[in-house]
Every structure is written in structure tokens, then in C-alpha cells.
Short mmCIF file of C-alpha atoms in Angstrom, two decimals:
data_model
loop_
_atom_site.label_atom_id
_atom_site.label_comp_id
_atom_site.label_asym_id
_atom_site.label_seq_id
_atom_site.Cartn_x
_atom_site.Cartn_y
_atom_site.Cartn_z
CA MET A 152 45.30 2.75 -17.15
CA PRO A 153 46.73 2.38 -13.58
CA PHE A 154 44.21 0.64 -11.65
CA LEU A 155 44.40 -2.02 -13.90
CA ALA A 156 47.47 -3.44 -12.19
CA ASN A 157 45.55 -4.40 -9.48
CA GLU A 158 44.37 -7.67 -10.05
CA THR A 159 41.67 -7.74 -7.34
CA PHE A 160 39.79 -4.52 -8.71
CA ARG A 161 40.67 -6.43 -12.27
CA GLN A 162 38.69 -9.20 -11.54
CA ILE A 163 36.28 -7.10 -10.04
CA PHE A 164 35.29 -5.50 -12.58
CA GLN A 165 35.71 -8.03 -15.92
CA SER A 166 33.08 -10.54 -13.69
CA SER A 167 30.27 -8.50 -12.65
CA VAL A 168 26.95 -9.27 -13.69
CA GLU A 169 25.99 -5.62 -13.64
CA ALA A 170 27.66 -3.34 -16.96
CA ILE A 171 30.24 -1.59 -15.62
CA ILE A 172 31.88 2.06 -17.36
CA MET A 173 34.25 4.59 -16.11
CA VAL A 174 34.17 7.78 -18.16
CA ASP A 175 36.33 11.22 -17.69
CA ARG A 176 35.33 14.65 -17.13
CA ASP A 177 34.31 14.96 -21.10
CA GLY A 178 32.15 12.19 -20.75
CA ARG A 179 34.88 10.08 -22.56
CA ILE A 180 34.82 6.01 -22.21
CA LEU A 181 37.67 4.77 -20.80
CA LEU A 182 36.46 1.13 -19.87
CA ALA A 183 33.58 -1.15 -20.11
CA ASN A 184 33.42 -4.23 -18.49
CA PRO A 185 32.75 -7.06 -20.80
CA VAL A 186 28.68 -7.39 -19.43
CA SER A 187 28.52 -3.63 -20.95
CA GLU A 188 29.53 -4.71 -23.74
CA ARG A 189 27.85 -7.59 -24.90
CA MET A 190 24.46 -5.52 -23.65
CA PHE A 191 25.38 -2.69 -25.88
CA GLY A 192 26.17 -5.25 -28.49
CA TYR A 193 29.89 -3.78 -28.92
CA GLU A 194 32.77 -6.13 -29.75
CA LYS A 195 35.69 -6.13 -27.08
CA ASP A 196 36.98 -3.14 -26.65
CA MET A 197 35.09 -0.96 -29.27
CA LEU A 198 33.88 0.71 -26.83
CA ARG A 199 36.24 2.70 -25.20
CA GLY A 200 36.58 6.18 -26.72
CA LEU A 201 33.32 6.88 -27.06
CA LEU A 202 31.30 9.36 -25.50
CA VAL A 203 28.72 8.22 -23.46
CA GLU A 204 26.28 9.78 -24.91
CA ASP A 205 26.94 7.84 -28.01
CA LEU A 206 24.48 5.07 -26.45
CA LEU A 207 21.69 6.56 -25.30
CA PRO A 208 19.07 8.27 -28.29
CA GLU A 209 19.03 11.36 -30.04
CA SER A 210 16.83 13.48 -29.09
CA VAL A 211 17.98 12.95 -25.65
CA ARG A 212 21.87 13.51 -25.95
CA SER A 213 21.81 17.49 -26.22
CA ARG A 214 19.91 17.32 -22.40
CA HIS A 215 21.84 14.42 -21.25
CA VAL A 216 25.20 16.19 -21.71
CA LYS A 217 24.07 19.52 -19.32
CA TYR A 218 22.91 16.56 -16.26
CA ARG A 219 27.03 14.90 -16.93
CA GLU A 220 28.13 18.16 -16.50
CA GLY A 221 25.80 19.03 -13.38
CA PHE A 222 27.69 15.23 -11.66
CA THR A 223 31.15 16.55 -12.78
CA ALA A 224 30.63 19.54 -10.87
CA HIS A 225 28.89 17.96 -7.35
CA PRO A 226 29.88 14.28 -7.42
CA GLU A 227 28.34 12.42 -4.65
CA PRO A 228 26.40 8.36 -5.80
CA ARG A 229 23.27 8.26 -6.57
CA PRO A 230 20.47 6.52 -8.89
CA MET A 231 20.28 8.33 -12.21
CA GLY A 232 17.46 9.68 -13.80
CA MET A 233 14.70 9.69 -10.80
CA GLY A 234 11.62 10.15 -11.84
CA ARG A 235 12.10 9.74 -15.34
CA ASP A 236 12.35 6.04 -17.25
CA LEU A 237 15.77 6.01 -18.98
CA VAL A 238 16.52 4.66 -22.07
CA ALA A 239 19.63 3.32 -23.78
CA ARG A 240 20.82 2.65 -27.72
CA ARG A 241 22.24 -0.81 -28.79
CA ASN A 242 25.17 -0.32 -31.44
CA ASP A 243 22.36 -1.43 -34.49
CA GLY A 244 20.88 1.64 -33.30
CA SER A 245 17.61 -0.78 -30.97
CA THR A 246 16.63 0.98 -27.76
CA PHE A 247 16.27 -0.76 -24.33
CA PRO A 248 15.37 1.07 -21.02
CA VAL A 249 17.89 0.66 -18.27
CA ALA A 250 17.99 1.27 -14.31
CA VAL A 251 21.67 3.74 -14.01
CA SER A 252 23.79 4.08 -10.34
CA LEU A 253 26.46 6.46 -10.63
CA SER A 254 29.79 6.87 -8.52
CA HIS A 255 33.48 8.57 -8.49
CA THR A 256 36.28 8.37 -7.87
CA ASN A 257 40.17 10.68 -8.14
CA ILE A 258 42.70 8.81 -9.49
CA GLU A 259 46.19 10.60 -9.55
CA GLY A 260 44.24 14.23 -9.01
CA GLU A 261 41.59 13.21 -11.86
CA LEU A 262 37.98 12.59 -12.10
CA LEU A 263 36.49 9.25 -13.35
CA VAL A 264 33.12 8.77 -13.07
CA MET A 265 31.66 4.99 -13.43
CA ALA A 266 28.14 3.81 -13.88
CA PHE A 267 26.57 0.55 -13.10
CA ILE A 268 23.45 -0.18 -15.84
CA SER A 269 21.20 -2.82 -15.92
CA ASP A 270 18.99 -3.45 -18.51
CA VAL A 271 15.41 -3.00 -16.67
CA SER A 272 13.24 -4.97 -19.48
CA GLU A 273 11.61 -8.04 -18.02
CA ARG A 274 10.91 -6.12 -15.29
CA LYS A 275 9.36 -3.12 -17.16
CA LYS A 276 7.24 -5.96 -19.10
CA GLN A 277 6.43 -7.28 -15.81
CA GLU A 278 4.85 -3.25 -15.04
CA GLU A 279 2.93 -3.86 -18.05
CA ALA A 280 1.10 -6.00 -17.41
CA LEU A 281 0.59 -5.34 -14.32
CA ARG A 282 -1.10 -1.97 -15.51
CA ARG A 283 -3.43 -3.99 -17.96
CA SER A 284 -4.25 -6.65 -15.20
CA GLU A 285 -5.48 -3.20 -13.17
CA GLU A 286 -7.18 -1.78 -16.01
CA GLN A 287 -9.23 -5.11 -16.64
CA LEU A 288 -10.40 -4.78 -13.17
CA LEU A 289 -11.28 -1.62 -13.31
CA VAL A 290 -13.41 -2.39 -16.48
CA TYR A 291 -15.22 -5.24 -14.78
CA ALA A 292 -16.00 -3.08 -11.83
CA SER A 293 -17.54 -0.70 -14.35
CA GLU A 294 -19.99 -3.67 -16.01
CA LEU A 295 -20.92 -4.44 -12.14
CA GLU A 296 -22.21 -1.54 -11.49
CA LYS A 297 -23.79 -0.83 -14.73
CA LYS A 298 -25.56 -4.65 -13.39
CA VAL A 299 -26.29 -3.40 -9.76
CA GLN A 300 -28.09 0.35 -11.62
CA SER A 301 -30.36 -2.41 -13.48
CA ARG A 302 -31.58 -4.32 -10.22
CA THR A 303 -31.54 -1.15 -7.87
CA GLU A 304 -33.96 0.49 -11.11
CA ASP A 305 -36.27 -2.55 -11.18
CA LEU A 306 -36.50 -3.26 -7.10
CA ASN A 307 -37.29 1.05 -7.31
CA ALA A 308 -40.01 0.15 -10.26
CA THR A 309 -41.58 -2.52 -7.93
CA ILE A 310 -41.63 -1.22 -4.67
CA HIS A 311 -43.35 2.41 -7.08
CA ALA A 312 -45.92 -1.08 -7.98
CA LEU A 313 -46.74 -2.12 -4.59
CA GLU A 314 -46.90 1.76 -3.06
CA LYS A 315 -50.61 0.91 -5.32
CA GLU A 316 -51.32 -1.90 -3.70
CA VAL A 317 -54.16 -2.80 -0.39
CA ILE A 318 -52.93 -2.03 3.08
CA GLU A 319 -52.60 -5.97 3.59
CA ARG A 320 -49.46 -5.30 1.71
CA LYS A 321 -47.72 -2.92 3.34
CA ARG A 322 -45.08 -5.37 5.21
CA ALA A 323 -43.61 -6.11 1.67
CA GLU A 324 -43.68 -3.06 1.07
CA GLU A 325 -40.84 -2.36 3.78
CA ASP A 326 -39.31 -5.90 2.84
CA ALA A 327 -38.88 -3.62 -0.40
CA HIS A 328 -37.68 -0.49 1.16
CA LYS A 329 -35.05 -2.46 2.47
CA ALA A 330 -33.72 -4.69 0.21
CA LEU A 331 -33.63 -1.44 -1.87
CA ASP A 332 -31.14 0.34 1.16
CA ARG A 333 -29.32 -2.54 1.77
CA GLU A 334 -29.04 -2.88 -2.46
CA ARG A 335 -27.87 0.40 -2.21
CA GLU A 336 -25.44 -0.32 0.67
CA LEU A 337 -23.87 -2.68 -1.38
CA ASN A 338 -23.60 -0.46 -4.12
CA GLU A 339 -21.18 1.67 -1.91
CA LEU A 340 -19.44 -0.71 -0.55
CA LYS A 341 -18.83 -1.37 -4.33
CA SER A 342 -16.80 1.83 -4.56
CA LYS A 343 -15.31 1.92 -1.75
CA PHE A 344 -13.34 -1.85 -2.66
CA VAL A 345 -12.54 -0.79 -6.19
CA SER A 346 -11.08 2.33 -4.62
CA ILE A 347 -9.36 0.72 -2.05
CA ALA A 348 -8.29 -2.40 -4.34
CA SER A 349 -7.27 0.28 -7.28
CA HIS A 350 -4.87 2.32 -4.70
CA GLU A 351 -3.94 0.23 -1.86
CA PHE A 352 -3.77 -3.35 -3.11
CA ARG A 353 -1.19 -1.86 -5.96
CA THR A 354 1.27 -1.19 -3.67
CA PRO A 355 1.84 -4.22 -2.29
CA LEU A 356 1.05 -6.22 -5.95
CA SER A 357 4.06 -4.11 -7.10
CA THR A 358 6.08 -4.74 -4.12
CA ILE A 359 5.88 -8.30 -4.62
CA MET A 360 5.81 -8.39 -8.11
CA SER A 361 9.44 -6.56 -7.93
CA SER A 362 10.58 -8.54 -5.65
CA ALA A 363 10.03 -12.13 -6.61
CA SER A 364 11.97 -11.45 -10.16
CA LEU A 365 14.64 -9.66 -7.80
CA ILE A 366 14.86 -12.83 -5.97
CA LYS A 367 15.25 -14.90 -9.24
CA GLN A 368 18.31 -12.43 -9.93
CA TYR A 369 19.97 -13.17 -6.69
CA ASN A 370 18.95 -16.45 -6.82
CA GLU A 371 20.72 -17.44 -9.66
CA ARG A 372 24.23 -15.57 -7.94
CA GLN A 373 23.36 -17.32 -4.37
CA GLU A 374 23.30 -14.43 -2.45
CA GLY A 375 20.90 -15.42 -0.08
CA GLU A 376 21.06 -12.52 2.40
CA LYS A 377 19.17 -10.21 -0.52
CA VAL A 378 16.73 -13.41 -1.19
CA ASP A 379 15.89 -13.14 2.41
CA LYS A 380 15.70 -9.05 2.64
CA HIS A 381 12.98 -9.38 -0.63
CA VAL A 382 11.01 -12.40 1.00
CA LEU A 383 10.85 -10.13 3.87
CA ARG A 384 9.54 -7.83 1.68
CA ILE A 385 7.75 -10.38 0.38
CA LYS A 386 5.59 -11.35 3.39
CA SER A 387 4.58 -8.09 4.54
CA SER A 388 2.31 -6.95 1.48
CA VAL A 389 1.18 -10.29 1.83
CA ASN A 390 0.23 -9.50 5.46
CA HIS A 391 -1.14 -5.94 4.06
CA LEU A 392 -3.32 -8.09 1.46
CA THR A 393 -4.79 -10.04 4.09
CA GLY A 394 -5.57 -7.27 6.98
CA ILE A 395 -7.36 -5.44 3.85
CA LEU A 396 -8.91 -8.63 3.04
CA ASN A 397 -9.88 -9.59 7.02
CA ASP A 398 -11.49 -5.99 7.75
CA PHE A 399 -13.99 -6.54 4.84
CA LEU A 400 -14.51 -9.62 6.50
CA SER A 401 -15.48 -8.69 9.78
CA LEU A 402 -17.67 -5.79 8.86
CA GLY A 403 -19.26 -7.95 6.71
CA LYS A 404 -19.88 -10.73 9.78
CA LEU A 405 -20.91 -7.73 11.86
CA GLU A 406 -23.45 -6.04 10.25
CA GLU A 407 -24.89 -9.51 9.29
CA GLY A 408 -24.95 -9.96 12.43
CA LYS A 409 -23.06 -12.66 12.57
CA VAL A 410 -20.28 -12.46 15.19
CA GLU A 411 -20.99 -14.76 18.29
CA MET A 412 -19.92 -13.85 22.04
CA VAL A 413 -18.55 -16.44 23.91
CA LYS A 414 -18.01 -14.92 27.30
CA GLU A 415 -15.75 -16.35 30.26
CA ASN A 416 -13.50 -16.11 33.27
CA PHE A 417 -9.92 -15.04 32.59
CA VAL A 418 -6.60 -13.45 34.29
CA LEU A 419 -6.79 -9.56 33.62
CA ASN A 420 -2.92 -9.28 33.95
CA ASP A 421 -2.28 -12.89 32.46
CA PHE A 422 -4.60 -11.60 29.22
CA LEU A 423 -2.63 -7.85 28.87
CA HIS A 424 0.80 -9.79 29.00
CA GLU A 425 -0.80 -11.88 25.68
CA VAL A 426 -1.57 -8.66 23.95
CA LYS A 427 1.44 -7.09 24.30
CA GLU A 428 4.03 -10.55 23.74
CA GLU A 429 1.21 -10.95 20.52
CA LEU A 430 1.85 -7.11 19.27
CA THR A 431 5.75 -6.18 20.30
CA PRO A 432 7.27 -7.64 17.36
CA THR A 433 4.98 -6.17 14.90
CA LEU A 434 5.71 -2.47 16.05
CA LYS A 435 7.56 -0.32 14.27
CA HIS A 436 11.84 -0.02 15.19
CA GLY A 437 12.32 1.38 18.48
CA GLN A 438 8.40 2.03 19.05
CA SER A 439 7.72 0.23 22.82
CA LEU A 440 5.10 -0.92 23.69
CA MET A 441 4.18 0.18 27.70
CA VAL A 442 1.29 -1.79 29.62
CA ASN A 443 0.80 -1.48 33.43
CA GLU A 444 0.33 -4.31 36.15
CA ILE A 445 -2.51 -4.41 38.42
CA PRO A 446 -3.45 -6.91 40.91
CA SER A 447 -4.89 -10.07 39.87
CA VAL A 448 -8.37 -9.84 38.85
CA VAL A 449 -10.96 -12.14 37.35
CA VAL A 450 -13.18 -10.68 34.58
CA ASN A 451 -15.78 -12.17 32.57
CA SER A 452 -16.04 -11.14 29.23
CA ASP A 453 -15.50 -11.97 25.77
CA GLN A 454 -11.62 -12.22 25.07
CA ARG A 455 -11.28 -12.65 21.30
CA ILE A 456 -13.54 -9.84 20.41
CA LEU A 457 -11.61 -7.70 23.42
CA ARG A 458 -8.07 -8.89 22.02
CA ASN A 459 -9.46 -7.38 17.97
CA ILE A 460 -10.62 -4.37 19.53
CA LEU A 461 -6.99 -3.86 21.47
CA PHE A 462 -5.19 -5.12 18.39
CA ASN A 463 -6.39 -2.50 16.06
CA LEU A 464 -6.07 0.35 18.26
CA ILE A 465 -2.48 -0.62 19.72
CA SER A 466 -1.81 -1.16 15.38
CA ASN A 467 -3.17 2.06 14.48
CA ALA A 468 -1.18 3.62 17.67
CA SER A 469 2.05 2.73 15.90
CA LYS A 470 1.21 2.88 12.30
CA TYR A 471 0.31 6.69 13.18
CA SER A 472 3.27 6.67 15.56
CA GLU A 473 6.57 7.95 13.73
CA GLU A 474 9.83 4.78 14.80
CA GLU A 475 11.22 5.46 18.28
CA LYS A 476 8.17 6.25 19.89
CA SER A 477 6.08 5.06 22.85
CA ILE A 478 2.67 3.47 23.40
CA SER A 479 0.82 2.50 26.52
CA VAL A 480 -1.61 0.85 27.08
CA THR A 481 -2.93 1.91 30.74
CA CYS A 482 -6.19 -0.85 32.75
CA SER A 483 -8.13 0.24 35.57
CA ILE A 484 -11.35 -1.29 36.93
CA GLU A 485 -13.88 1.83 38.04
CA ASN A 486 -17.70 0.48 39.48
CA MET A 487 -17.45 -3.08 37.72
CA HIS A 488 -15.78 -1.66 34.44
CA ILE A 489 -12.71 -1.92 32.80
CA ASN A 490 -10.67 1.09 31.32
CA PHE A 491 -8.45 1.28 28.77
CA LEU A 492 -6.22 3.94 27.76
CA ILE A 493 -4.40 3.69 24.60
CA ARG A 494 -1.86 6.54 24.60
CA ASP A 495 0.35 7.34 21.80
CA GLU A 496 2.38 9.86 20.36
CA GLY A 497 1.88 9.85 16.85
CA ILE A 498 0.43 12.69 13.87
CA GLY A 499 -2.23 13.12 16.15
CA ILE A 500 -6.11 13.72 14.62
CA PRO A 501 -6.86 17.31 13.39
CA GLU A 502 -9.90 18.88 15.04
CA GLU A 503 -11.85 19.06 12.33
CA ASP A 504 -12.11 15.42 11.08
CA GLN A 505 -12.12 13.92 14.71
CA LYS A 506 -16.22 13.79 14.17
CA HIS A 507 -16.06 11.32 11.75
CA MET A 508 -13.40 9.57 12.68
CA PHE A 509 -15.55 6.59 13.63
CA ASP A 510 -17.70 6.33 9.89
CA ARG A 511 -17.17 3.51 7.64
CA PHE A 512 -14.38 3.98 5.11
CA PHE A 513 -13.47 7.35 6.75
CA ARG A 514 -9.66 8.29 6.99
CA ALA A 515 -7.92 11.43 8.60
CA SER A 516 -6.67 14.33 6.06
CA ASN A 517 -2.87 13.82 7.29
CA ALA A 518 -3.09 10.93 6.96
CA GLY A 519 -1.39 10.81 3.82
CA ASN A 520 0.20 7.69 2.42
CA ILE A 521 -0.07 5.31 5.58
CA GLN A 522 -1.88 2.55 4.52
CA GLY A 523 -5.39 1.65 5.99
CA THR A 524 -8.69 1.22 4.61
CA GLY A 525 -10.68 3.17 7.01
CA LEU A 526 -12.68 0.08 8.76
CA GLY A 527 -10.63 -0.25 11.72
CA LEU A 528 -12.50 2.80 14.08
CA ASN A 529 -16.11 1.98 12.48
CA ILE A 530 -15.28 -1.71 13.11
CA VAL A 531 -13.89 -0.89 16.59
CA ARG A 532 -16.76 0.64 17.98
CA ARG A 533 -19.08 -1.90 16.93
CA TYR A 534 -17.11 -4.24 18.65
CA VAL A 535 -17.07 -1.77 21.62
CA GLU A 536 -20.70 -1.87 21.79
CA LEU A 537 -21.08 -5.68 20.49
CA LEU A 538 -19.73 -5.89 24.16
CA ASN A 539 -22.43 -3.18 25.62
CA GLY A 540 -19.61 -0.86 26.57
CA LYS A 541 -17.81 2.79 25.47
CA ILE A 542 -15.57 4.20 23.55
CA SER A 543 -14.37 7.99 23.37
CA PHE A 544 -10.90 9.39 22.25
CA SER A 545 -8.56 12.73 22.62
CA SER A 546 -6.37 14.11 20.02
CA THR A 547 -4.44 17.10 19.16
CA TYR A 548 -2.99 17.43 16.22
CA GLY A 549 0.88 16.43 15.66
CA LYS A 550 1.09 15.32 19.66
CA GLY A 551 -0.56 11.97 20.02
CA SER A 552 -4.29 10.77 20.69
CA VAL A 553 -5.19 8.48 23.28
CA PHE A 554 -8.27 6.35 22.96
CA LYS A 555 -10.34 5.37 26.30
CA VAL A 556 -12.45 2.18 25.96
CA VAL A 557 -15.58 1.04 28.90
CA ILE A 558 -16.19 -2.52 29.24
CA PRO A 559 -18.71 -3.66 31.71
CA MET A 560 -17.80 -6.56 33.66
#
């Protein structure tokens, strides 16, 4: 092969840690590096001259010919088998899962296709282990549901007996009703949590599992830049899981009345600058956060609760907006009240969904695959009410939303 005369190409080809096979327009193998020979169980140079279909199970060979001809007709670099599990065949007849990327080149007028092949057996084992863990979680949830149902039935029987007792037991009867309502609410929370655990947890957990596996490979190859990339992916996934758990913890504290207000005097302008500095690094690429300047004024409120309100609303504005969009926070003082307007240019809220936006676990119909628990706005409303304030919003589908929060000074 003329291109093998290039020493740099030959060294890269021979020393690559990834299996590389080069075939001609007819699918005939012209070159195979040592990694591919070991991967498929062939002696040196034995792959040369075989058809690429010889490396596939017999059941898929005829289909692969059509795929190969389609690539030859319209060659462009791309991963092979999008949405399908690819399987390769070793010389001894055994099979194993693979990931394949295709590229092409023209040498002396002849189209040559290069296949970069990775053995993903270990990754498949990890995915299977994750799937079994999820199934076990659902089994545990089912058992918990049966226990809750049993307790609810027992409590219903107790209430029925209490209804027959004399008037002086009325208070105990009311307490039992409250306990039943609480039990039903816990049952609802449990069901919602299981739903979130099986959907919202799955993506970040899969990302963490995949990145951890890749970090080991890149670390062995001393590819520090790729290691850093997957470390950031793991951190992002952990932050998402932490956010979900924080939503549940915040809701629990609010419902149990364990959130105490600590009001203090502070400069409103300084507070807004701190919020901007903390949130700007969390925005999507190209998004900007604009906060207006107001005359220096001292207000009396709970900074921690107020920060939670603004953090949640601004984070939502970023999450439901595209990159390069702007988010604005406008603050003003009127009649001894602080007014906040949080405006975005995001996807907006469909009109039929707007009446439910502050309901617990509710998510708008156009939220799609955007991550979220459906608790954020419910928690914000509870925080606003804790400060004796009011919250409202207006939204146009596809154009953005404006949330207004009014808090007494």
C-alpha cells in the first residue's frame, strides 16, 4: 500500500490502542492493525483479504452488505449502528459487543473506508448491573407500597371503630383522620419519588458509570484532557442528583414547619450583586444575567429564604431557555414592598398548564427531556408565603415568562 510508506502513518496505525481496519469499496480488508488481530483472534496478516462481513455473525451479514453499500454511496464520518447493539464475531466463532466509528479517504482515486472498533463488553456488563439495580429498586418500592397499604387499611379500621365511640373521644377521632391523611400523603410522595428515581436518577447515574469507566482507560493512556472532561460530567451529574434531594428535603422541612425565619437588615443592592455573582457561572453557554442597579436601600427580611427564591426562579429561567439567551432581574421598591421581576426568553408555559404551575410534582407539557422534579415552584410559593409575600407570573408559549415576587420590607 503506497500510504504505508509514510512512516508517521505506519507508526500511528500499528501502535494505536484501538482496533483499526481498512477496507476497499467491495468490503475487502486491506489493512488491519495488531489490536484488531488480537481482538478478533487472528494471526498476523490473516485478516487481510477477508471480507468485513466475515467478522460478523452469519445472521447479520446480508444486511450489513446493504449498510456498507449505502455508506460507500454517501461516505461521511459517523458512528455505526445508531440505536442498535452491534455484535462482532471472533475467529473461534464466539461473539462480543462492539462500538464502531467509520471514516473514509481517497487514495489514488480509490475510496477506502476505515473502521475504528472498540470492545464494549465491560461497558455492557456495567449497564446490565445498573439495570438490575433499578429493577431491585422497583421491587423494594413495591414491597414498601404493600406495607403502606396495609398500614392504611389498619388505620381505616381504627377510624371506623372510633366513629362508634362517645362524643368525648371526638378529638382522638380527628387525630386519627389527620394521621390517615398524612399516611396517604406519604404514600403519594413515595410513589412520586419512585417515579423520579427510575427516570431522573437513571441518566446521571448512567453518566457517572460511563465516565468512571472511561476515566480509567484515559488515565492509563495519560490523556489528561479527556479525564478532566469526564470528571466535569461526573460533577455535573452529582450536582443534579443533589438538587433533586435538596428539593425533597426543602419540601419536607416546609411541610413540617421546621423552616424558621431570621430577619435582619441588609443592603438590597449588595444582596443582588451576590446573587448575580453566584449564579452567573451556572448559566448555559452564552446566557447572560442582567440585574438592575437601584438606589442604596436597607431592607429587613430573611436573606437565606429570599436567596432560595431568586436562585430557584433564575435557575428555572436558565434551564428552560436556549443558549445565548438573556435573563433579567428587575428590582424596585413600592409602598414598603420589594418587587422582583424575573424575565426570560425561554420556551414559555402552555396556557392550559399555567393554572397548575405551583402544584407539587407538576411539570408543563412542553418540558420534554429537561431535567426537573416538579417541586421547584411549589417550594418557591411556600417560601414566598412564609415571608408574607405574593408570587404571580405571565407567560407566552415559545416566547418566555415573567415571574413577579412581592415581599414586604
